[in-house]
Amino acid sequence: MRHVHRHKSHSSSQDTFIVTRYVHRHKIDSKMLRGSLVLLIVSTLELVLSQAPVDLCNGAIDVDGTSYKSHEECDKFIECSYDATGKQYGWVRQCSFGTYWNMDLLTCVAVDKAACTRDRCAGKPDGEIYPAANNCRGFWQCAGGKSQPQCCALDQMFDTALSACVADKQKTCKSTSCFPRFVVPTICDKEAIPGKPGFYNEVVSGWGKMERPCAPGTGFHQESCHCLNAVELSKVVRPCKPEIYLPFTTNHMDESGNEFHVKNTNVVVSNGMAYFDGNTSHLEIPRFTNIQHGTTIVINVKYQSNHNVIQGMSQAIVGNNGCSNIPTLLIAEDSSNVYIGVGTDNKTFAYTDLPQFGQDGETREIMYKFANGTLYGRMSAPTGQMSENSVAAPGNFRQARCALQVGFADDLVPFKGWIDELTVYLCDPAPTSA
Ligand SMILES: *[C@@H]1O[C@H](CO)[C@@H](O)[C@H](O)[C@H]1NC(C)=O
Ligand SMILES: *[C@@H]1O[C@H](CO)[C@@H](O)[C@H](O)[C@H]1NC(C)=O
Ligand SMILES: *[C@@H]1O[C@H](CO)[C@@H](O)[C@H](O)[C@H]1NC(C)=O
């Protein structure tokens, strides 16, 4: 079913969340431990056990029944929830290497995008090093009073005792991906050479890396993968990258590089697809609780469902009205249409429909585009069948103070079917196509 290109390696999610469940240990059930990526770190467990749960969750900010709070260590956060008996419990969660918790965005973000006043490097001299909690190739180095993520070379690992990179003799660290998150990975066959701005290395098939010069007056620019002169450099437009990318390759996690937190409730990922049972399955993305007044939102969702059997109420595909609020973003379907809607600060809920087509088991792709004061939708299938529509939606996107939910929305039927891939942009990846 996975017919699309996947040139990324997905090992980075392995260090995504190291979950430390420390209270109500007896309540840990198989549901909580679903997924092979969940590791219990016993040492951290002991560290935090002394805190009473009530203290741990005090002051946490509630988002649809799950609350979040900063931790005293910048690269951790606290997530609190209620168990079936209504008792609150909390977890200390570890951000992946190179990221810090950001309370405004409710997710871990690259350290340069998070202001954490308790940075371990605050007041420390430049060059001081300390180990990374959850990456055997990674370490932190102080520069300007801030912790900067660094990586040992591929065949090396960070030795905590020596505080240095050493050869990874046992190959224990071999498959650990490590990259400092300042550099957004791009698909580029060239790489900058430190200290030689007028040159780059190019990977030539059969030859390996070859050093090449840029044209006179230009310097190599990694992000655009080109040699640019000063004028060109000043005009570099940041490429439109996904804010959230859920390919469901092996799990439900965000692989956009942002590694935004996605909370999974009963969604089962197998064969590169996510199955939603039409009852309790949904995904929740708290990062979208706080999107402020954007002018552009583009969502692409590839999915399969048997829309022909939907009776009465529509089923939710993506929405942000899972907490008894009015939606400001909605994608839903019934037997005759796909419905898309957006709420703007001009108080409109602009919506339109895309006539349904296709069979059970056939992948369809919906593009939802709110841009330039217009809401545009298009549904297409590999067969070439297509339907589209647009409606005026003046104003800026109105935030809903509710997480983005996949497969669930208040007053709609939960989604039953498969989602193959979901991508959310806060920019327009193809400005000319609509
Ligand atoms: C829906 O989920 C609830 C709670 O898990 C369960 O009790 C119920 O039987 C489920 N209904 C269906 C139709 O599967
Ligand atoms: C936005 O829409 C207006 C009116 O339809 C059009 O003139 C303008 O070119 C559009 N801008 C972009 C960036 O698409
Ligand atoms: C808001 O909507 C009204 C009526 O649809 C329109 O007259 C007005 O110009 C809109 N305002 C903005 C800021 O788009």
Short mmCIF file of C-alpha atoms and ligand atoms in Angstrom, two decimals:
data_model
loop_
_atom_site.label_atom_id
_atom_site.label_comp_id
_atom_site.label_asym_id
_atom_site.label_seq_id
_atom_site.Cartn_x
_atom_site.Cartn_y
_atom_site.Cartn_z
CA MET A 1 0.00 0.00 0.00
CA ARG A 2 2.99 2.23 0.39
CA HIS A 3 3.39 3.48 -3.08
CA VAL A 4 5.05 6.76 -2.28
CA HIS A 5 8.72 7.54 -2.15
CA ARG A 6 10.34 7.37 1.24
CA HIS A 7 13.90 8.50 1.02
CA LYS A 8 14.26 9.41 4.65
CA SER A 9 15.65 7.11 7.22
CA HIS A 10 13.31 6.90 10.11
CA SER A 11 15.65 5.92 12.85
CA SER A 12 15.41 9.34 14.47
CA SER A 13 12.17 8.46 16.13
CA GLN A 14 13.94 5.86 18.18
CA ASP A 15 15.20 8.48 20.54
CA THR A 16 12.04 10.51 20.32
CA PHE A 17 10.44 9.95 23.64
CA ILE A 18 11.90 8.12 26.51
CA VAL A 19 8.95 7.84 28.70
CA THR A 20 9.43 7.79 32.38
CA ARG A 21 6.29 6.60 34.02
CA TYR A 22 6.88 7.05 37.66
CA VAL A 23 3.65 7.12 39.58
CA HIS A 24 1.02 4.46 39.87
CA ARG A 25 3.50 1.99 38.54
CA HIS A 26 1.11 -0.82 39.27
CA LYS A 27 -1.31 0.75 36.83
CA ILE A 28 1.06 0.46 33.90
CA ASP A 29 -0.83 -1.67 31.45
CA SER A 30 -0.05 -2.94 28.02
CA LYS A 31 -1.95 -0.03 26.49
CA MET A 32 0.39 2.50 28.04
CA LEU A 33 3.38 0.58 26.80
CA ARG A 34 2.17 0.07 23.28
CA GLY A 35 4.88 0.65 20.76
CA SER A 36 8.42 -0.55 20.82
CA LEU A 37 9.88 2.89 21.37
CA VAL A 38 8.82 3.25 24.93
CA LEU A 39 11.64 2.67 27.32
CA LEU A 40 11.45 2.87 31.04
CA ILE A 41 14.47 4.55 32.41
CA VAL A 42 14.80 3.29 35.90
CA SER A 43 17.50 5.68 37.01
CA THR A 44 15.41 8.73 36.19
CA LEU A 45 12.50 6.98 37.78
CA GLU A 46 14.26 6.90 41.13
CA LEU A 47 15.26 10.51 40.81
CA VAL A 48 11.74 11.79 40.55
CA LEU A 49 9.98 9.26 42.75
CA SER A 50 10.33 11.46 45.79
CA GLN A 51 7.89 13.98 44.33
CA ALA A 52 4.25 13.40 45.16
CA PRO A 53 2.04 13.22 42.06
CA VAL A 54 -0.06 16.09 43.26
CA ASP A 55 3.03 18.33 43.25
CA LEU A 56 4.15 17.04 39.90
CA CYS A 57 0.93 18.05 38.17
CA ASN A 58 0.29 21.25 40.10
CA GLY A 59 -0.16 24.18 37.76
CA ALA A 60 -0.14 22.05 34.63
CA ILE A 61 -2.07 23.56 31.73
CA ASP A 62 -4.97 21.50 30.52
CA VAL A 63 -5.44 20.74 26.84
CA ASP A 64 -8.39 18.46 26.18
CA GLY A 65 -7.96 16.51 29.40
CA THR A 66 -4.18 16.13 29.18
CA SER A 67 -2.12 18.73 30.99
CA TYR A 68 1.42 19.87 30.38
CA LYS A 69 3.98 21.63 32.49
CA SER A 70 7.64 22.57 32.24
CA HIS A 71 10.20 20.52 34.12
CA GLU A 72 13.16 21.99 35.97
CA GLU A 73 15.40 20.47 33.32
CA CYS A 74 14.95 22.22 30.00
CA ASP A 75 14.85 19.04 27.93
CA LYS A 76 12.08 17.37 29.93
CA PHE A 77 8.43 18.10 30.45
CA ILE A 78 5.58 16.81 32.55
CA GLU A 79 2.44 15.31 31.08
CA CYS A 80 -0.53 14.65 33.35
CA SER A 81 -3.68 12.74 32.69
CA TYR A 82 -6.48 10.99 34.54
CA ASP A 83 -6.88 7.26 34.89
CA ALA A 84 -10.19 5.42 34.62
CA THR A 85 -10.98 6.13 38.29
CA GLY A 86 -10.47 9.85 37.81
CA LYS A 87 -7.16 9.95 39.66
CA GLN A 88 -4.57 12.29 38.18
CA TYR A 89 -1.18 10.85 37.35
CA GLY A 90 1.90 12.33 35.70
CA TRP A 91 4.84 11.32 33.60
CA VAL A 92 8.16 13.01 33.21
CA ARG A 93 8.91 12.93 29.51
CA GLN A 94 12.25 13.39 27.86
CA CYS A 95 12.54 15.55 24.75
CA SER A 96 14.68 14.07 22.01
CA PHE A 97 18.28 15.19 21.83
CA GLY A 98 18.78 18.75 20.68
CA THR A 99 15.33 19.92 21.70
CA TYR A 100 13.86 21.72 24.71
CA TRP A 101 10.29 21.85 25.91
CA ASN A 102 8.39 24.94 24.79
CA MET A 103 5.32 25.67 26.88
CA ASP A 104 3.77 28.00 24.29
CA LEU A 105 3.91 25.45 21.52
CA LEU A 106 3.30 22.53 23.91
CA THR A 107 6.01 20.49 22.33
CA CYS A 108 9.76 20.01 22.24
CA VAL A 109 11.44 22.36 19.78
CA ALA A 110 15.01 22.90 18.60
CA VAL A 111 16.99 24.48 21.44
CA ASP A 112 17.52 27.70 19.53
CA LYS A 113 13.74 28.16 19.38
CA ALA A 114 13.09 27.59 23.07
CA ALA A 115 13.85 30.08 25.78
CA CYS A 116 14.71 28.10 28.89
CA THR A 117 16.00 30.14 31.78
CA ARG A 118 17.34 27.06 33.55
CA ASP A 119 19.81 26.14 30.81
CA ARG A 120 22.64 24.05 32.28
CA CYS A 121 25.14 26.23 30.47
CA ALA A 122 23.87 29.48 32.03
CA GLY A 123 26.89 31.15 33.61
CA LYS A 124 29.23 28.41 32.37
CA PRO A 125 32.34 29.12 30.29
CA ASP A 126 32.25 28.47 26.56
CA GLY A 127 33.42 24.99 25.60
CA GLU A 128 32.25 23.23 28.74
CA ILE A 129 30.75 19.85 27.87
CA TYR A 130 28.13 17.63 29.44
CA PRO A 131 26.55 14.38 28.23
CA ALA A 132 23.18 14.05 26.50
CA ALA A 133 20.61 12.10 28.50
CA ASN A 134 19.29 10.07 25.61
CA ASN A 135 21.70 9.92 22.73
CA CYS A 136 24.95 7.97 22.91
CA ARG A 137 26.53 10.01 20.11
CA GLY A 138 25.30 13.34 21.36
CA PHE A 139 26.66 15.77 23.90
CA TRP A 140 26.06 19.36 24.87
CA GLN A 141 28.62 22.10 24.63
CA CYS A 142 28.26 25.51 26.24
CA ALA A 143 28.50 28.57 24.01
CA GLY A 144 27.33 31.99 25.08
CA GLY A 145 25.72 30.55 28.21
CA LYS A 146 23.50 28.22 26.15
CA SER A 147 23.68 24.49 25.57
CA GLN A 148 24.42 23.62 21.98
CA PRO A 149 23.80 20.07 20.74
CA GLN A 150 26.84 18.36 19.21
CA CYS A 151 27.35 14.93 17.74
CA CYS A 152 30.31 12.56 17.77
CA ALA A 153 31.28 11.14 14.36
CA LEU A 154 29.31 8.16 13.05
CA ASP A 155 31.74 5.51 14.30
CA GLN A 156 32.23 7.20 17.65
CA MET A 157 30.30 7.57 20.87
CA PHE A 158 30.37 10.03 23.73
CA ASP A 159 32.25 8.75 26.75
CA THR A 160 30.76 10.28 29.86
CA ALA A 161 33.77 9.54 32.07
CA LEU A 162 36.28 11.03 29.61
CA SER A 163 33.84 13.73 28.48
CA ALA A 164 34.99 13.13 24.92
CA CYS A 165 34.13 11.26 21.73
CA VAL A 166 35.79 7.85 21.60
CA ALA A 167 35.73 4.97 19.09
CA ASP A 168 32.52 2.95 19.32
CA LYS A 169 34.37 -0.38 19.58
CA GLN A 170 31.39 -2.50 20.60
CA LYS A 171 29.26 -0.80 17.91
CA THR A 172 26.65 -0.16 20.59
CA CYS A 173 25.98 3.27 19.26
CA LYS A 174 26.23 2.43 15.59
CA SER A 175 22.67 3.03 14.50
CA THR A 176 21.98 6.06 16.65
CA SER A 177 21.01 9.02 14.57
CA CYS A 178 22.33 12.28 15.83
CA PHE A 179 22.15 15.66 14.25
CA PRO A 180 22.21 19.07 15.81
CA ARG A 181 18.74 20.40 15.23
CA PHE A 182 19.82 23.84 14.07
CA VAL A 183 20.44 22.32 10.69
CA VAL A 184 17.21 21.37 9.02
CA PRO A 185 18.00 18.24 7.01
CA THR A 186 17.46 18.67 3.31
CA ILE A 187 17.92 16.30 0.43
CA CYS A 188 21.13 17.76 -0.89
CA ASP A 189 24.02 15.95 -2.51
CA LYS A 190 26.45 18.68 -1.53
CA GLU A 191 27.88 19.63 1.81
CA ALA A 192 29.62 22.68 3.15
CA ILE A 193 33.30 22.38 4.12
CA PRO A 194 34.00 24.01 7.46
CA GLY A 195 36.37 26.94 7.10
CA LYS A 196 36.13 26.93 3.30
CA PRO A 197 32.99 28.89 2.37
CA GLY A 198 33.93 29.04 -1.33
CA PHE A 199 33.96 25.23 -1.69
CA TYR A 200 31.64 22.33 -1.15
CA ASN A 201 31.86 18.56 -1.17
CA GLU A 202 29.75 16.77 -3.70
CA VAL A 203 28.96 13.08 -3.55
CA VAL A 204 29.73 11.70 -7.00
CA SER A 205 28.49 8.21 -7.58
CA GLY A 206 31.36 5.76 -7.90
CA TRP A 207 33.85 8.36 -6.67
CA GLY A 208 32.62 9.39 -3.24
CA LYS A 209 33.06 12.92 -1.99
CA MET A 210 34.78 15.39 -4.28
CA GLU A 211 35.72 18.91 -3.32
CA ARG A 212 34.51 21.52 -5.79
CA PRO A 213 34.82 25.29 -5.95
CA CYS A 214 31.90 27.72 -6.06
CA ALA A 215 31.86 30.38 -8.79
CA PRO A 216 33.94 33.47 -7.91
CA GLY A 217 32.08 35.81 -5.57
CA THR A 218 29.76 33.14 -4.25
CA GLY A 219 29.74 30.96 -1.17
CA PHE A 220 28.14 27.62 -0.53
CA HIS A 221 24.76 27.84 1.22
CA GLN A 222 23.74 24.51 2.72
CA GLU A 223 20.05 25.22 3.15
CA SER A 224 19.48 26.01 -0.51
CA CYS A 225 22.21 23.56 -1.57
CA HIS A 226 23.68 26.17 -3.95
CA CYS A 227 26.57 28.59 -4.23
CA LEU A 228 25.06 32.05 -3.77
CA ASN A 229 26.33 35.59 -4.01
CA ALA A 230 25.46 38.24 -1.43
CA VAL A 231 22.41 39.46 -3.34
CA GLU A 232 21.03 35.95 -3.80
CA LEU A 233 21.71 35.15 -0.18
CA SER A 234 19.64 38.12 0.93
CA LYS A 235 16.73 36.81 -1.14
CA VAL A 236 16.78 33.25 0.12
CA VAL A 237 13.24 32.23 0.79
CA ARG A 238 12.89 29.65 3.48
CA PRO A 239 11.42 26.56 1.85
CA CYS A 240 7.98 25.56 2.99
CA LYS A 241 8.52 22.53 5.19
CA PRO A 242 5.87 20.44 6.88
CA GLU A 243 5.02 21.45 10.41
CA ILE A 244 3.73 17.96 11.09
CA TYR A 245 4.42 14.88 8.99
CA LEU A 246 2.85 11.59 9.98
CA PRO A 247 3.84 8.95 7.39
CA PHE A 248 2.81 6.11 9.75
CA THR A 249 5.84 4.17 8.56
CA THR A 250 6.30 2.31 11.80
CA ASN A 251 4.44 4.37 14.39
CA HIS A 252 2.27 7.44 14.87
CA MET A 253 5.11 9.87 15.54
CA ASP A 254 5.86 13.14 13.82
CA GLU A 255 8.70 12.82 11.32
CA SER A 256 8.73 16.41 10.10
CA GLY A 257 11.98 16.98 11.97
CA ASN A 258 10.06 19.05 14.51
CA GLU A 259 9.17 15.90 16.40
CA PHE A 260 5.99 17.40 17.71
CA HIS A 261 4.25 15.40 20.36
CA VAL A 262 1.38 13.28 19.02
CA LYS A 263 -0.80 11.53 21.56
CA ASN A 264 -2.16 8.23 20.30
CA THR A 265 -5.41 6.79 21.60
CA ASN A 266 -6.16 3.35 20.17
CA VAL A 267 -4.85 4.05 16.68
CA VAL A 268 -3.05 0.97 15.38
CA VAL A 269 -0.22 1.46 12.90
CA SER A 270 0.59 -1.47 10.63
CA ASN A 271 1.85 -1.85 7.07
CA GLY A 272 2.52 1.85 6.85
CA MET A 273 -1.07 2.84 7.62
CA ALA A 274 -2.92 3.96 10.71
CA TYR A 275 -6.17 2.19 11.47
CA PHE A 276 -8.98 4.10 13.17
CA ASP A 277 -11.71 1.90 14.59
CA GLY A 278 -14.63 4.33 14.28
CA ASN A 279 -15.08 4.29 18.03
CA THR A 280 -12.26 5.34 20.33
CA SER A 281 -9.28 5.78 17.96
CA HIS A 282 -7.84 9.24 17.56
CA LEU A 283 -4.61 11.21 17.53
CA GLU A 284 -4.16 14.49 19.32
CA ILE A 285 -1.55 17.11 18.41
CA PRO A 286 -1.34 19.69 21.21
CA ARG A 287 1.08 21.92 19.28
CA PHE A 288 -1.89 23.23 17.29
CA THR A 289 -3.68 24.53 20.34
CA ASN A 290 -1.81 27.77 20.12
CA ILE A 291 -1.47 28.62 16.45
CA GLN A 292 -1.84 32.35 16.31
CA HIS A 293 -3.55 34.22 13.53
CA GLY A 294 -1.85 32.46 10.65
CA THR A 295 -2.87 33.26 7.12
CA THR A 296 -1.93 29.91 5.61
CA ILE A 297 -2.70 26.33 6.56
CA VAL A 298 -2.31 23.45 4.14
CA ILE A 299 -3.20 19.89 5.05
CA ASN A 300 -2.70 16.84 2.88
CA VAL A 301 -4.30 13.62 3.97
CA LYS A 302 -4.17 10.30 2.16
CA TYR A 303 -6.76 7.90 3.44
CA GLN A 304 -9.14 5.05 2.79
CA SER A 305 -12.65 4.67 4.10
CA ASN A 306 -15.88 3.12 3.07
CA HIS A 307 -17.81 6.37 2.77
CA ASN A 308 -20.71 4.59 1.08
CA VAL A 309 -21.84 3.09 4.37
CA ILE A 310 -21.79 6.35 6.35
CA GLN A 311 -25.33 7.13 7.39
CA GLY A 312 -26.57 10.43 8.74
CA MET A 313 -23.83 12.20 10.66
CA SER A 314 -20.50 12.82 8.94
CA GLN A 315 -17.32 11.21 10.18
CA ALA A 316 -14.44 13.37 11.31
CA ILE A 317 -11.10 13.15 9.54
CA VAL A 318 -9.24 16.14 11.00
CA GLY A 319 -10.63 18.82 13.28
CA ASN A 320 -9.88 21.10 16.19
CA ASN A 321 -13.18 20.94 17.98
CA GLY A 322 -12.51 18.05 20.29
CA CYS A 323 -13.11 20.11 23.43
CA SER A 324 -16.66 21.41 23.05
CA ASN A 325 -15.60 24.45 21.11
CA ILE A 326 -16.59 25.73 17.71
CA PRO A 327 -14.23 24.32 15.10
CA THR A 328 -11.91 26.60 13.23
CA LEU A 329 -10.54 23.76 11.15
CA LEU A 330 -12.47 20.77 9.95
CA ILE A 331 -12.25 17.98 7.40
CA ALA A 332 -15.10 15.48 7.48
CA GLU A 333 -16.99 13.24 5.11
CA ASP A 334 -20.28 11.49 4.58
CA SER A 335 -21.57 9.30 1.79
CA SER A 336 -21.97 12.17 -0.65
CA ASN A 337 -19.33 14.80 0.19
CA VAL A 338 -16.10 15.67 1.88
CA TYR A 339 -16.61 18.86 3.91
CA ILE A 340 -13.85 21.32 4.68
CA GLY A 341 -14.11 24.42 6.84
CA VAL A 342 -12.04 27.18 8.39
CA GLY A 343 -12.82 29.78 11.05
CA THR A 344 -11.19 33.19 10.75
CA ASP A 345 -11.01 36.24 12.96
CA ASN A 346 -13.65 37.79 10.74
CA LYS A 347 -15.98 35.43 12.61
CA THR A 348 -16.80 33.39 9.56
CA PHE A 349 -16.82 29.67 9.41
CA ALA A 350 -16.19 29.32 5.74
CA TYR A 351 -16.89 25.86 4.42
CA THR A 352 -17.38 24.05 1.18
CA ASP A 353 -17.82 20.50 -0.05
CA LEU A 354 -16.06 18.18 -2.46
CA PRO A 355 -18.28 15.54 -4.08
CA GLN A 356 -17.39 12.00 -3.00
CA PHE A 357 -16.16 9.23 -5.23
CA GLY A 358 -14.15 6.04 -4.94
CA GLN A 359 -14.53 2.63 -3.39
CA ASP A 360 -13.71 1.06 -0.09
CA GLY A 361 -10.00 0.21 -0.10
CA GLU A 362 -9.10 2.90 -2.62
CA THR A 363 -6.71 5.59 -1.45
CA ARG A 364 -7.94 9.13 -1.86
CA GLU A 365 -6.03 12.29 -1.15
CA ILE A 366 -7.53 15.46 0.22
CA MET A 367 -5.73 18.74 -0.04
CA TYR A 368 -7.06 21.41 2.30
CA LYS A 369 -5.67 24.85 1.63
CA PHE A 370 -6.47 28.01 3.54
CA ALA A 371 -4.35 30.69 1.92
CA ASN A 372 -4.74 34.19 0.62
CA GLY A 373 -8.24 34.61 2.00
CA THR A 374 -9.58 31.52 0.25
CA LEU A 375 -10.37 28.03 1.42
CA TYR A 376 -9.69 25.59 -1.37
CA GLY A 377 -10.15 21.83 -1.30
CA ARG A 378 -9.35 19.09 -3.73
CA MET A 379 -9.88 15.38 -3.52
CA SER A 380 -8.11 13.09 -5.94
CA ALA A 381 -7.54 9.40 -6.50
CA PRO A 382 -4.83 7.46 -8.34
CA THR A 383 -7.46 6.68 -10.99
CA GLY A 384 -7.35 10.36 -11.95
CA GLN A 385 -10.78 11.13 -10.57
CA MET A 386 -10.87 14.51 -8.92
CA SER A 387 -13.24 16.98 -7.31
CA GLU A 388 -12.47 20.46 -6.06
CA ASN A 389 -14.11 23.54 -4.69
CA SER A 390 -13.25 26.82 -3.04
CA VAL A 391 -14.89 29.50 -0.95
CA ALA A 392 -13.87 32.96 0.22
CA ALA A 393 -12.49 32.96 3.76
CA PRO A 394 -11.35 36.50 4.58
CA GLY A 395 -9.28 37.18 7.66
CA ASN A 396 -6.67 35.33 9.68
CA PHE A 397 -7.01 31.83 11.03
CA ARG A 398 -8.75 31.95 14.39
CA GLN A 399 -7.19 29.77 17.04
CA ALA A 400 -9.48 27.36 18.80
CA ARG A 401 -7.60 26.67 22.05
CA CYS A 402 -8.10 23.02 21.32
CA ALA A 403 -5.61 20.49 20.01
CA LEU A 404 -5.74 19.30 16.43
CA GLN A 405 -7.40 15.91 16.46
CA VAL A 406 -7.15 13.27 13.78
CA GLY A 407 -10.16 10.97 13.53
CA PHE A 408 -12.25 12.79 16.08
CA ALA A 409 -14.39 15.92 16.40
CA ASP A 410 -17.21 16.82 18.75
CA ASP A 411 -20.67 16.14 17.35
CA LEU A 412 -19.35 14.01 14.51
CA VAL A 413 -18.88 10.28 14.19
CA PRO A 414 -15.30 9.13 14.90
CA PHE A 415 -13.34 8.18 11.81
CA LYS A 416 -13.41 4.60 10.66
CA GLY A 417 -10.81 3.72 8.10
CA TRP A 418 -7.12 4.00 7.32
CA ILE A 419 -4.92 7.05 7.16
CA ASP A 420 -1.87 6.54 5.01
CA GLU A 421 -0.20 9.87 5.48
CA LEU A 422 -0.98 13.25 7.03
CA THR A 423 0.99 16.42 6.46
CA VAL A 424 0.28 19.85 7.90
CA TYR A 425 1.98 22.99 6.63
CA LEU A 426 1.74 26.52 7.99
CA CYS A 427 2.91 27.78 4.63
CA ASP A 428 1.91 26.99 1.09
CA PRO A 429 4.19 24.29 -0.35
CA ALA A 430 2.83 24.88 -3.87
CA PRO A 431 1.58 28.49 -4.09
CA THR A 432 0.71 28.29 -7.77
CA SER A 433 -1.37 25.12 -7.77
CA ALA A 434 -4.56 26.65 -6.44
C1 LIG B 1 -16.45 1.42 21.79
O1 LIG B 1 -15.51 1.56 22.85
C2 LIG B 1 -16.07 1.33 24.13
C3 LIG B 1 -15.00 1.68 25.14
O2 LIG B 1 -13.79 1.01 24.86
C4 LIG B 1 -16.55 -0.10 24.24
O3 LIG B 1 -17.12 -0.32 25.49
C5 LIG B 1 -17.59 -0.35 23.14
O4 LIG B 1 -17.97 -1.69 23.14
C6 LIG B 1 -17.02 0.01 21.79
N1 LIG B 1 -18.07 -0.06 20.78
C7 LIG B 1 -17.90 -0.68 19.63
C8 LIG B 1 -19.07 -0.65 18.71
O5 LIG B 1 -16.88 -1.27 19.34
C1 LIG B 2 -4.25 36.49 -3.61
O1 LIG B 2 -5.51 36.68 -4.19
C2 LIG B 2 -5.60 37.87 -4.95
C3 LIG B 2 -7.04 38.04 -5.37
O2 LIG B 2 -7.61 36.82 -5.79
C4 LIG B 2 -4.64 37.77 -6.12
O3 LIG B 2 -4.70 38.96 -6.88
C5 LIG B 2 -3.23 37.57 -5.58
O4 LIG B 2 -2.34 37.37 -6.64
C6 LIG B 2 -3.17 36.37 -4.67
N1 LIG B 2 -1.87 36.28 -4.06
C7 LIG B 2 -1.17 35.15 -4.03
C8 LIG B 2 0.15 35.23 -3.36
O5 LIG B 2 -1.59 34.11 -4.50
C1 LIG B 3 -15.40 40.59 7.15
O1 LIG B 3 -16.57 40.15 6.50
C2 LIG B 3 -17.44 41.18 6.06
C3 LIG B 3 -18.72 40.57 5.52
O2 LIG B 3 -18.48 39.32 4.95
C4 LIG B 3 -16.73 42.03 5.03
O3 LIG B 3 -17.56 43.10 4.60
C5 LIG B 3 -15.46 42.61 5.66
O4 LIG B 3 -14.71 43.32 4.69
C6 LIG B 3 -14.59 41.48 6.22
N1 LIG B 3 -13.43 42.03 6.94
C7 LIG B 3 -12.19 41.60 6.74
C8 LIG B 3 -11.14 42.22 7.60
O5 LIG B 3 -11.90 40.76 5.90
#
